[in-house]
Amino acid sequence: MDSVWKNNVEMPKFPKLERNVKTDILIIGGGITGILTAYFLEKCGANYILVEKDNICGGVTENTTAKITVQHKLIYQRIFKEKGLDAARLYYKANAEALRKYVELCSKIDCDFDLKDSYVFSRDDLGALEQEVKILKKIGCKAELIYNLPLPFHIAGAVKIPGQARFNPLKFLANISKGLKIYEHTKVTEFMNDVAVTDGGRIKANKIIIATHFPILNKHGSFFLKLYQSRSYVIALENAPDLNGLYVEDTENGLSFRNYKNLLLIGGGGHRTGKNGGNWNELRRFSRKAYPEAKEAYHWATQDCMSLDGIPYIGQYSKATPNLFTATGFNKWGMTSAMVASNMLKDLVTEKSAPYAKLFDPSRNILTPQLAVNSLEAISGLLTPSVRRCPHLGCRLVWNKDEHSWDCPCHGSRFSESGKLLDNPSNNDLL
Ligand code: FES
């Protein structure tokens, strides 16, 4: 089923590329990251084009819950423990700048943008919340610990950060993308050094940005080891309360809440793609109990790229590819991370200094426990016999009975029942 955003917004249309072209900067991927990068390049007078294999915003961008916040569960204590206080401060600064940029842009665009307080709540771990507040205060964030929320269950407490935001992402992007140099229905099928071969012509570019959610080029960067994908589910309820804020649970697959107009959006039921999880059934069970008067108006699912250390990969694709860039691994924080990424990519490809480049460097240390999990999953997927194999790197595919799709547990490619590609990194349909 389509998301509430998709049902209510008409996106602008763009032509297909039908000739060979040259450009300084080629952006591949017409989701929020690609479009924002194109927007900033347009504003600084750069020579660029963006190509999208289907329609713009037809992938994960249209399935977000559209929260814009510096608060990404309890990320600050994780960064503090693993990389130190300066890294936590930089992560905060990058995301706070992204939020400010949204405030500035959205003040001129009708996109249902408003500021709301954001909360990460825990049902049982007050100590972790206290620790988060302590670190947030040290890095200059006005966070506070509170003990009551308008949620239909008991909480131990919550970390509150005031002045975060929510919007309608497709209304925003429909406006931002007007007049940009975009080609839709233009699929990159091959890379030949500085040339991207598409089904409509060759594009010679000095710099290439791959903004395809999961990077589609396997030869460099080892993203098939550095990322896995996670599915999560959303239901939108009518006749449910206005909770007046943005709420996320501290646990890996916990619940999230935000309102949009007369709807309450509840997220959760998540799991690694290709594995079992709570999905919509879990959310429906919860909502029947918590809001018995409510009625479901929409339901949809989304797919997130999860990095090894909880920090996105933004920058040079690999050490060996100085003119190739990417942005991925936004975890569950795609809106804010896309703004961080597009500002950084604009600076990197126009050779300005990018103060956060080291923190988000895709070639940073990858020796983490999650690397072992990803590697084992890939070995198991490759060795387990099955009738259908994934065109990406050959892992088994698993039938997803709730969404009627073939899903790959290795890196998260998905295909419809008839074999049409739904989610990359595979760049091809299932034969
Ligand atoms: Fe990589 Fe399937 S997504 S093998």
Short mmCIF file of C-alpha atoms and ligand atoms in Angstrom, two decimals:
data_model
loop_
_atom_site.label_atom_id
_atom_site.label_comp_id
_atom_site.label_asym_id
_atom_site.label_seq_id
_atom_site.Cartn_x
_atom_site.Cartn_y
_atom_site.Cartn_z
CA MET A 1 0.00 0.00 0.00
CA ASP A 2 1.19 3.54 -0.73
CA SER A 3 2.35 5.83 2.05
CA VAL A 4 0.29 8.82 3.15
CA TRP A 5 2.84 11.10 1.42
CA LYS A 6 2.55 9.35 -1.94
CA ASN A 7 -1.22 9.46 -1.90
CA ASN A 8 -1.39 13.19 -1.53
CA VAL A 9 1.33 14.70 -3.71
CA GLU A 10 1.82 15.00 -7.48
CA MET A 11 5.56 14.92 -8.28
CA PRO A 12 6.99 16.86 -11.25
CA LYS A 13 7.96 14.81 -14.32
CA PHE A 14 11.31 14.86 -16.11
CA PRO A 15 12.44 13.56 -19.52
CA LYS A 16 14.45 10.41 -20.21
CA LEU A 17 18.04 10.91 -21.36
CA GLU A 18 18.29 10.09 -25.07
CA ARG A 19 21.77 11.18 -26.17
CA ASN A 20 25.40 11.16 -25.04
CA VAL A 21 26.28 14.02 -22.69
CA LYS A 22 29.22 15.49 -20.77
CA THR A 23 28.95 17.07 -17.33
CA ASP A 24 31.22 18.02 -14.44
CA ILE A 25 29.14 16.16 -11.87
CA LEU A 26 26.81 13.22 -12.37
CA ILE A 27 24.41 12.26 -9.57
CA ILE A 28 22.90 8.78 -9.81
CA GLY A 29 19.71 8.37 -7.79
CA GLY A 30 16.67 10.64 -7.49
CA GLY A 31 15.78 10.17 -3.83
CA ILE A 32 16.05 12.93 -1.25
CA THR A 33 19.87 12.81 -1.09
CA GLY A 34 20.33 13.07 -4.85
CA ILE A 35 17.74 15.81 -5.24
CA LEU A 36 19.07 17.92 -2.38
CA THR A 37 22.62 17.55 -3.72
CA ALA A 38 21.40 18.65 -7.16
CA TYR A 39 19.58 21.58 -5.55
CA PHE A 40 22.71 22.80 -3.73
CA LEU A 41 24.86 22.32 -6.85
CA GLU A 42 22.33 24.32 -8.88
CA LYS A 43 22.46 27.10 -6.28
CA CYS A 44 26.25 27.34 -6.49
CA GLY A 45 26.25 27.35 -10.30
CA ALA A 46 27.86 23.92 -10.78
CA ASN A 47 27.51 21.90 -13.96
CA TYR A 48 25.66 18.70 -13.01
CA ILE A 49 22.98 16.29 -14.07
CA LEU A 50 20.97 13.78 -12.05
CA VAL A 51 19.68 10.49 -13.46
CA GLU A 52 17.02 8.30 -11.86
CA LYS A 53 16.13 4.84 -13.14
CA ASP A 54 12.39 5.19 -12.41
CA ASN A 55 10.54 8.26 -11.12
CA ILE A 56 12.13 10.61 -8.61
CA CYS A 57 11.29 9.82 -4.97
CA GLY A 58 9.86 6.44 -5.95
CA GLY A 59 12.10 4.48 -3.56
CA VAL A 60 12.58 4.73 0.19
CA THR A 61 12.11 8.52 0.25
CA GLU A 62 8.34 8.16 -0.16
CA ASN A 63 8.13 5.67 2.70
CA THR A 64 9.76 7.59 5.53
CA THR A 65 7.98 8.78 8.66
CA ALA A 66 9.63 12.17 7.95
CA LYS A 67 11.07 13.16 11.29
CA ILE A 68 13.88 15.71 11.16
CA THR A 69 15.93 15.49 14.33
CA VAL A 70 19.41 15.45 15.79
CA GLN A 71 18.17 12.72 18.15
CA HIS A 72 18.90 9.28 16.72
CA LYS A 73 17.92 6.95 19.55
CA LEU A 74 20.84 6.86 22.02
CA ILE A 75 23.54 7.48 19.40
CA TYR A 76 25.55 10.00 21.39
CA GLN A 77 26.62 7.60 24.13
CA ARG A 78 27.54 5.04 21.47
CA ILE A 79 29.72 7.51 19.57
CA PHE A 80 31.21 8.76 22.84
CA LYS A 81 32.15 5.21 23.90
CA GLU A 82 33.49 4.14 20.51
CA LYS A 83 35.02 7.35 19.14
CA GLY A 84 35.19 9.93 21.93
CA LEU A 85 33.48 13.18 22.90
CA ASP A 86 34.78 15.23 19.96
CA ALA A 87 33.23 12.78 17.51
CA ALA A 88 29.90 12.95 19.38
CA ARG A 89 30.07 16.75 19.25
CA LEU A 90 30.79 16.75 15.51
CA TYR A 91 27.89 14.37 14.84
CA TYR A 92 25.59 16.66 16.79
CA LYS A 93 26.85 19.78 14.98
CA ALA A 94 26.39 18.18 11.54
CA ASN A 95 22.81 17.20 12.33
CA ALA A 96 21.96 20.50 14.04
CA GLU A 97 23.16 22.33 10.90
CA ALA A 98 20.97 20.03 8.80
CA LEU A 99 17.95 20.85 10.95
CA ARG A 100 18.65 24.58 10.61
CA LYS A 101 18.93 24.18 6.83
CA TYR A 102 15.50 22.53 6.74
CA VAL A 103 14.06 25.36 8.85
CA GLU A 104 15.47 27.88 6.37
CA LEU A 105 14.29 26.05 3.22
CA CYS A 106 10.91 25.01 4.55
CA SER A 107 10.05 28.56 5.66
CA LYS A 108 9.52 29.28 1.92
CA ILE A 109 7.79 26.02 0.94
CA ASP A 110 4.31 24.72 1.71
CA CYS A 111 5.25 21.26 3.01
CA ASP A 112 3.42 20.91 6.36
CA PHE A 113 6.66 21.64 8.20
CA ASP A 114 6.50 22.43 11.89
CA LEU A 115 8.74 22.27 14.92
CA LYS A 116 8.05 19.68 17.60
CA ASP A 117 9.94 18.35 20.60
CA SER A 118 11.59 15.00 20.12
CA TYR A 119 11.79 12.19 22.68
CA VAL A 120 13.65 8.91 22.99
CA PHE A 121 11.88 6.86 25.63
CA SER A 122 12.77 3.70 27.47
CA ARG A 123 10.43 1.35 29.27
CA ASP A 124 13.11 0.07 31.64
CA ASP A 125 16.56 1.60 31.23
CA LEU A 126 16.67 4.91 33.06
CA GLY A 127 20.47 4.65 33.42
CA ALA A 128 21.02 4.76 29.66
CA LEU A 129 18.79 7.82 29.37
CA GLU A 130 20.68 9.60 32.16
CA GLN A 131 23.94 8.83 30.41
CA GLU A 132 22.61 10.21 27.10
CA VAL A 133 21.47 13.46 28.71
CA LYS A 134 24.87 13.87 30.39
CA ILE A 135 26.71 13.54 27.05
CA LEU A 136 24.23 15.72 25.18
CA LYS A 137 24.69 18.50 27.73
CA LYS A 138 28.48 18.23 27.42
CA ILE A 139 28.30 18.73 23.64
CA GLY A 140 26.03 21.74 23.89
CA CYS A 141 22.56 20.25 23.34
CA LYS A 142 19.61 21.41 25.47
CA ALA A 143 18.45 17.92 26.41
CA GLU A 144 16.55 17.01 29.55
CA LEU A 145 15.32 13.88 31.26
CA ILE A 146 11.57 13.62 31.77
CA TYR A 147 9.40 10.92 33.30
CA ASN A 148 5.97 11.24 31.72
CA LEU A 149 4.79 11.09 28.12
CA PRO A 150 1.28 10.86 26.61
CA LEU A 151 1.93 7.27 25.49
CA PRO A 152 -0.39 4.35 26.30
CA PHE A 153 2.11 2.39 28.40
CA HIS A 154 4.47 2.90 31.32
CA ILE A 155 7.90 4.39 30.60
CA ALA A 156 10.96 4.63 32.84
CA GLY A 157 11.75 8.02 31.31
CA ALA A 158 12.63 9.87 28.13
CA VAL A 159 15.32 12.16 26.76
CA LYS A 160 13.67 15.31 25.44
CA ILE A 161 15.28 17.57 22.83
CA PRO A 162 13.21 20.64 22.02
CA GLY A 163 12.70 22.27 18.63
CA GLN A 164 13.03 19.34 16.22
CA ALA A 165 10.81 19.04 13.14
CA ARG A 166 8.44 17.07 10.94
CA PHE A 167 7.14 17.64 7.41
CA ASN A 168 5.66 16.10 4.30
CA PRO A 169 8.80 15.02 2.39
CA LEU A 170 7.18 14.69 -1.03
CA LYS A 171 5.59 18.15 -0.87
CA PHE A 172 9.04 19.49 0.01
CA LEU A 173 10.85 17.60 -2.76
CA ALA A 174 8.19 18.29 -5.41
CA ASN A 175 8.95 21.97 -4.86
CA ILE A 176 12.75 21.70 -4.49
CA SER A 177 13.18 19.56 -7.62
CA LYS A 178 11.44 21.97 -10.04
CA GLY A 179 13.87 23.30 -12.64
CA LEU A 180 16.74 20.94 -11.70
CA LYS A 181 18.63 19.07 -14.44
CA ILE A 182 17.03 15.68 -13.89
CA TYR A 183 16.48 12.73 -16.23
CA GLU A 184 13.98 10.09 -15.13
CA HIS A 185 13.67 6.53 -16.48
CA THR A 186 17.41 6.59 -17.16
CA LYS A 187 19.12 3.54 -15.70
CA VAL A 188 22.89 3.30 -15.31
CA THR A 189 23.86 -0.17 -16.46
CA GLU A 190 27.65 0.00 -16.42
CA PHE A 191 30.59 2.16 -15.34
CA MET A 192 33.61 2.63 -17.62
CA ASN A 193 36.04 4.83 -15.66
CA ASP A 194 34.59 8.36 -16.01
CA VAL A 195 31.69 7.23 -18.19
CA ALA A 196 28.36 5.96 -16.91
CA VAL A 197 26.56 3.92 -19.53
CA THR A 198 22.79 4.30 -19.39
CA ASP A 199 19.99 2.80 -21.43
CA GLY A 200 19.54 6.23 -23.10
CA GLY A 201 23.12 7.34 -23.73
CA ARG A 202 26.60 7.65 -22.22
CA ILE A 203 27.39 10.27 -19.60
CA LYS A 204 30.99 11.43 -19.29
CA ALA A 205 31.53 13.07 -15.93
CA ASN A 206 34.53 14.41 -14.00
CA LYS A 207 32.90 13.38 -10.73
CA ILE A 208 30.18 10.86 -10.00
CA ILE A 209 27.96 10.66 -6.91
CA ILE A 210 26.16 7.38 -6.30
CA ALA A 211 23.07 8.21 -4.24
CA THR A 212 21.10 5.02 -4.81
CA HIS A 213 20.27 4.20 -1.17
CA PHE A 214 22.48 1.05 -1.17
CA PRO A 215 25.46 1.83 -3.45
CA ILE A 216 25.10 -0.16 -6.68
CA LEU A 217 28.78 -0.51 -7.59
CA ASN A 218 30.27 -3.67 -6.02
CA LYS A 219 33.82 -3.37 -7.33
CA HIS A 220 34.90 -0.70 -4.83
CA GLY A 221 34.07 0.24 -1.27
CA SER A 222 32.96 -3.18 0.07
CA PHE A 223 29.53 -1.83 0.95
CA PHE A 224 28.19 -5.38 0.80
CA LEU A 225 30.18 -5.94 4.02
CA LYS A 226 29.69 -2.51 5.56
CA LEU A 227 25.89 -2.40 5.30
CA TYR A 228 22.88 -4.53 5.94
CA GLN A 229 19.25 -3.56 5.35
CA SER A 230 16.39 -3.47 7.77
CA ARG A 231 12.65 -3.34 7.12
CA SER A 232 10.26 -1.44 9.29
CA TYR A 233 6.53 -0.88 9.14
CA VAL A 234 4.13 2.00 9.60
CA ILE A 235 0.40 2.24 10.18
CA ALA A 236 -1.50 5.53 10.09
CA LEU A 237 -4.56 5.71 12.35
CA GLU A 238 -7.61 7.95 12.20
CA ASN A 239 -9.44 8.75 15.39
CA ALA A 240 -6.30 8.38 17.52
CA PRO A 241 -4.88 11.08 19.81
CA ASP A 242 -2.58 13.93 18.82
CA LEU A 243 0.61 13.17 20.76
CA ASN A 244 2.14 16.55 19.94
CA GLY A 245 5.73 15.39 19.45
CA LEU A 246 8.14 12.92 17.89
CA TYR A 247 8.66 9.74 19.92
CA VAL A 248 11.07 6.82 19.41
CA GLU A 249 11.76 3.86 21.66
CA ASP A 250 15.37 3.16 22.67
CA THR A 251 15.36 -0.55 21.67
CA GLU A 252 16.43 -1.85 18.25
CA ASN A 253 12.96 -2.64 16.94
CA GLY A 254 10.88 -0.50 19.29
CA LEU A 255 7.93 1.75 18.46
CA SER A 256 7.86 5.28 17.07
CA PHE A 257 5.03 7.83 17.00
CA ARG A 258 4.27 11.10 15.23
CA ASN A 259 1.09 12.76 13.96
CA TYR A 260 0.41 14.04 10.44
CA LYS A 261 -2.74 16.15 10.18
CA ASN A 262 -5.58 13.97 11.58
CA LEU A 263 -3.47 10.78 11.58
CA LEU A 264 -1.27 9.11 14.17
CA LEU A 265 1.66 7.34 12.50
CA ILE A 266 3.00 4.38 14.46
CA GLY A 267 6.24 2.75 13.31
CA GLY A 268 7.88 -0.48 14.40
CA GLY A 269 7.80 -4.24 13.82
CA GLY A 270 11.25 -4.05 12.24
CA HIS A 271 13.68 -6.81 11.32
CA ARG A 272 16.68 -7.49 9.12
CA THR A 273 15.46 -7.79 5.51
CA GLY A 274 14.95 -11.45 4.63
CA LYS A 275 14.28 -12.43 8.27
CA ASN A 276 11.08 -12.69 10.26
CA GLY A 277 9.78 -9.82 12.36
CA GLY A 278 6.74 -8.25 13.91
CA ASN A 279 5.72 -6.24 10.81
CA TRP A 280 2.22 -4.73 10.56
CA ASN A 281 0.71 -7.52 12.67
CA GLU A 282 2.66 -6.32 15.70
CA LEU A 283 1.56 -2.72 15.13
CA ARG A 284 -2.07 -3.72 14.61
CA ARG A 285 -2.11 -5.82 17.79
CA PHE A 286 -0.67 -2.87 19.68
CA SER A 287 -3.05 -0.29 18.21
CA ARG A 288 -6.16 -2.45 18.81
CA LYS A 289 -5.25 -2.58 22.49
CA ALA A 290 -3.95 0.96 22.92
CA TYR A 291 -6.40 2.84 20.66
CA PRO A 292 -9.50 0.63 20.29
CA GLU A 293 -11.54 3.46 18.75
CA ALA A 294 -8.99 4.15 16.00
CA LYS A 295 -9.26 3.04 12.38
CA GLU A 296 -6.35 2.24 10.08
CA ALA A 297 -6.19 4.60 7.08
CA TYR A 298 -2.79 3.70 5.58
CA HIS A 299 -0.07 1.15 6.03
CA TRP A 300 3.30 0.93 4.37
CA ALA A 301 6.82 -0.38 4.90
CA THR A 302 10.26 1.02 4.41
CA GLN A 303 13.81 -0.18 4.08
CA ASP A 304 16.87 1.29 5.79
CA CYS A 305 20.59 0.79 5.17
CA MET A 306 22.32 0.14 8.48
CA SER A 307 26.01 1.03 8.88
CA LEU A 308 28.46 -0.87 11.09
CA ASP A 309 28.89 1.86 13.70
CA GLY A 310 25.58 3.75 13.55
CA ILE A 311 27.13 6.63 11.55
CA PRO A 312 26.34 7.13 7.84
CA TYR A 313 28.94 6.71 5.11
CA ILE A 314 29.28 10.01 3.25
CA GLY A 315 32.24 10.91 1.04
CA GLN A 316 34.70 9.27 -1.31
CA TYR A 317 33.37 5.86 -2.41
CA SER A 318 36.69 4.18 -1.62
CA LYS A 319 40.33 5.17 -1.17
CA ALA A 320 41.03 4.04 -4.75
CA THR A 321 38.30 6.19 -6.38
CA PRO A 322 39.08 9.92 -5.90
CA ASN A 323 36.32 11.07 -8.26
CA LEU A 324 33.57 8.76 -7.08
CA PHE A 325 31.40 9.64 -4.06
CA THR A 326 28.48 8.19 -2.17
CA ALA A 327 26.11 8.69 0.75
CA THR A 328 24.46 5.72 2.42
CA GLY A 329 23.95 3.96 5.75
CA PHE A 330 21.56 6.55 7.16
CA ASN A 331 20.25 3.92 9.58
CA LYS A 332 16.71 5.06 10.44
CA TRP A 333 17.40 8.76 10.12
CA GLY A 334 17.16 9.37 6.41
CA MET A 335 15.72 12.89 6.34
CA THR A 336 18.31 14.56 8.56
CA SER A 337 21.17 12.44 7.21
CA ALA A 338 20.21 13.30 3.61
CA MET A 339 20.61 16.98 4.42
CA VAL A 340 23.98 16.36 6.13
CA ALA A 341 25.05 14.27 3.12
CA SER A 342 23.93 16.66 0.39
CA ASN A 343 25.75 19.60 1.98
CA MET A 344 28.89 17.52 2.38
CA LEU A 345 28.74 16.09 -1.14
CA LYS A 346 28.27 19.57 -2.61
CA ASP A 347 31.42 20.71 -0.77
CA LEU A 348 33.42 17.60 -1.66
CA VAL A 349 32.68 17.68 -5.39
CA THR A 350 33.28 21.43 -5.63
CA GLU A 351 36.52 21.04 -3.68
CA LYS A 352 35.51 23.09 -0.67
CA SER A 353 36.54 21.91 2.79
CA ALA A 354 34.06 19.54 4.44
CA PRO A 355 34.51 19.75 8.22
CA TYR A 356 32.74 16.44 8.91
CA ALA A 357 34.49 14.42 6.20
CA LYS A 358 36.59 12.33 8.60
CA LEU A 359 33.67 11.38 10.86
CA PHE A 360 31.54 10.16 7.94
CA ASP A 361 34.40 8.80 5.81
CA PRO A 362 33.18 5.59 4.11
CA SER A 363 36.73 4.18 4.36
CA ARG A 364 36.95 4.44 8.16
CA ASN A 365 37.71 1.43 10.36
CA ILE A 366 35.20 -1.37 9.85
CA LEU A 367 36.31 -3.79 12.55
CA THR A 368 33.09 -3.97 14.57
CA PRO A 369 30.96 -6.85 15.89
CA GLN A 370 28.34 -6.07 13.22
CA LEU A 371 30.93 -6.83 10.51
CA ALA A 372 31.12 -10.43 11.80
CA VAL A 373 27.29 -10.68 11.78
CA ASN A 374 27.12 -9.36 8.20
CA SER A 375 29.88 -11.72 7.04
CA LEU A 376 28.25 -14.78 8.62
CA GLU A 377 24.90 -13.87 7.12
CA ALA A 378 26.50 -13.58 3.67
CA ILE A 379 28.29 -16.94 3.99
CA SER A 380 25.10 -18.62 5.14
CA GLY A 381 23.09 -17.00 2.32
CA LEU A 382 25.61 -18.10 -0.28
CA LEU A 383 25.85 -21.70 0.98
CA THR A 384 22.18 -22.38 1.67
CA PRO A 385 20.47 -24.06 -1.29
CA SER A 386 17.30 -22.45 -2.66
CA VAL A 387 15.38 -22.34 -5.91
CA ARG A 388 15.66 -18.58 -6.38
CA ARG A 389 19.03 -16.83 -6.17
CA CYS A 390 19.68 -13.11 -5.85
CA PRO A 391 21.13 -11.44 -8.98
CA HIS A 392 23.31 -9.19 -6.78
CA LEU A 393 25.90 -11.69 -5.49
CA GLY A 394 24.03 -14.98 -5.62
CA CYS A 395 22.58 -15.48 -2.13
CA ARG A 396 19.39 -17.43 -1.48
CA LEU A 397 16.11 -15.52 -1.65
CA VAL A 398 13.39 -15.91 0.96
CA TRP A 399 9.65 -15.56 0.31
CA ASN A 400 8.14 -12.72 2.36
CA LYS A 401 4.52 -13.77 2.83
CA ASP A 402 3.40 -10.47 4.37
CA GLU A 403 4.67 -8.29 1.52
CA HIS A 404 4.55 -10.91 -1.26
CA SER A 405 8.16 -10.37 -2.26
CA TRP A 406 11.41 -12.30 -2.62
CA ASP A 407 13.88 -10.87 -0.11
CA CYS A 408 17.63 -11.38 0.23
CA PRO A 409 18.96 -11.69 3.79
CA CYS A 410 22.55 -10.98 2.67
CA HIS A 411 22.31 -7.33 1.62
CA GLY A 412 18.58 -6.73 1.37
CA SER A 413 17.70 -6.73 -2.34
CA ARG A 414 13.97 -7.36 -2.86
CA PHE A 415 11.90 -8.47 -5.84
CA SER A 416 8.19 -8.60 -6.55
CA GLU A 417 6.40 -11.92 -7.00
CA SER A 418 6.93 -11.58 -10.76
CA GLY A 419 10.64 -10.80 -10.29
CA LYS A 420 10.70 -7.01 -10.69
CA LEU A 421 13.43 -5.30 -8.66
CA LEU A 422 11.95 -3.47 -5.65
CA ASP A 423 15.04 -2.60 -3.58
CA ASN A 424 18.72 -2.56 -4.51
CA PRO A 425 21.74 -3.26 -4.27
CA SER A 426 20.81 -5.58 -7.12
CA ASN A 427 20.62 -3.48 -10.27
CA ASN A 428 18.64 -6.12 -12.19
CA ASP A 429 15.31 -7.90 -12.06
CA LEU A 430 15.07 -11.52 -11.04
CA LEU A 431 15.12 -13.73 -14.12
FE1 FES B 1 23.50 -9.12 -2.18
FE2 FES B 1 21.30 -10.47 -2.52
S1 FES B 1 21.49 -8.43 -2.02
S2 FES B 1 23.33 -11.19 -2.69
#
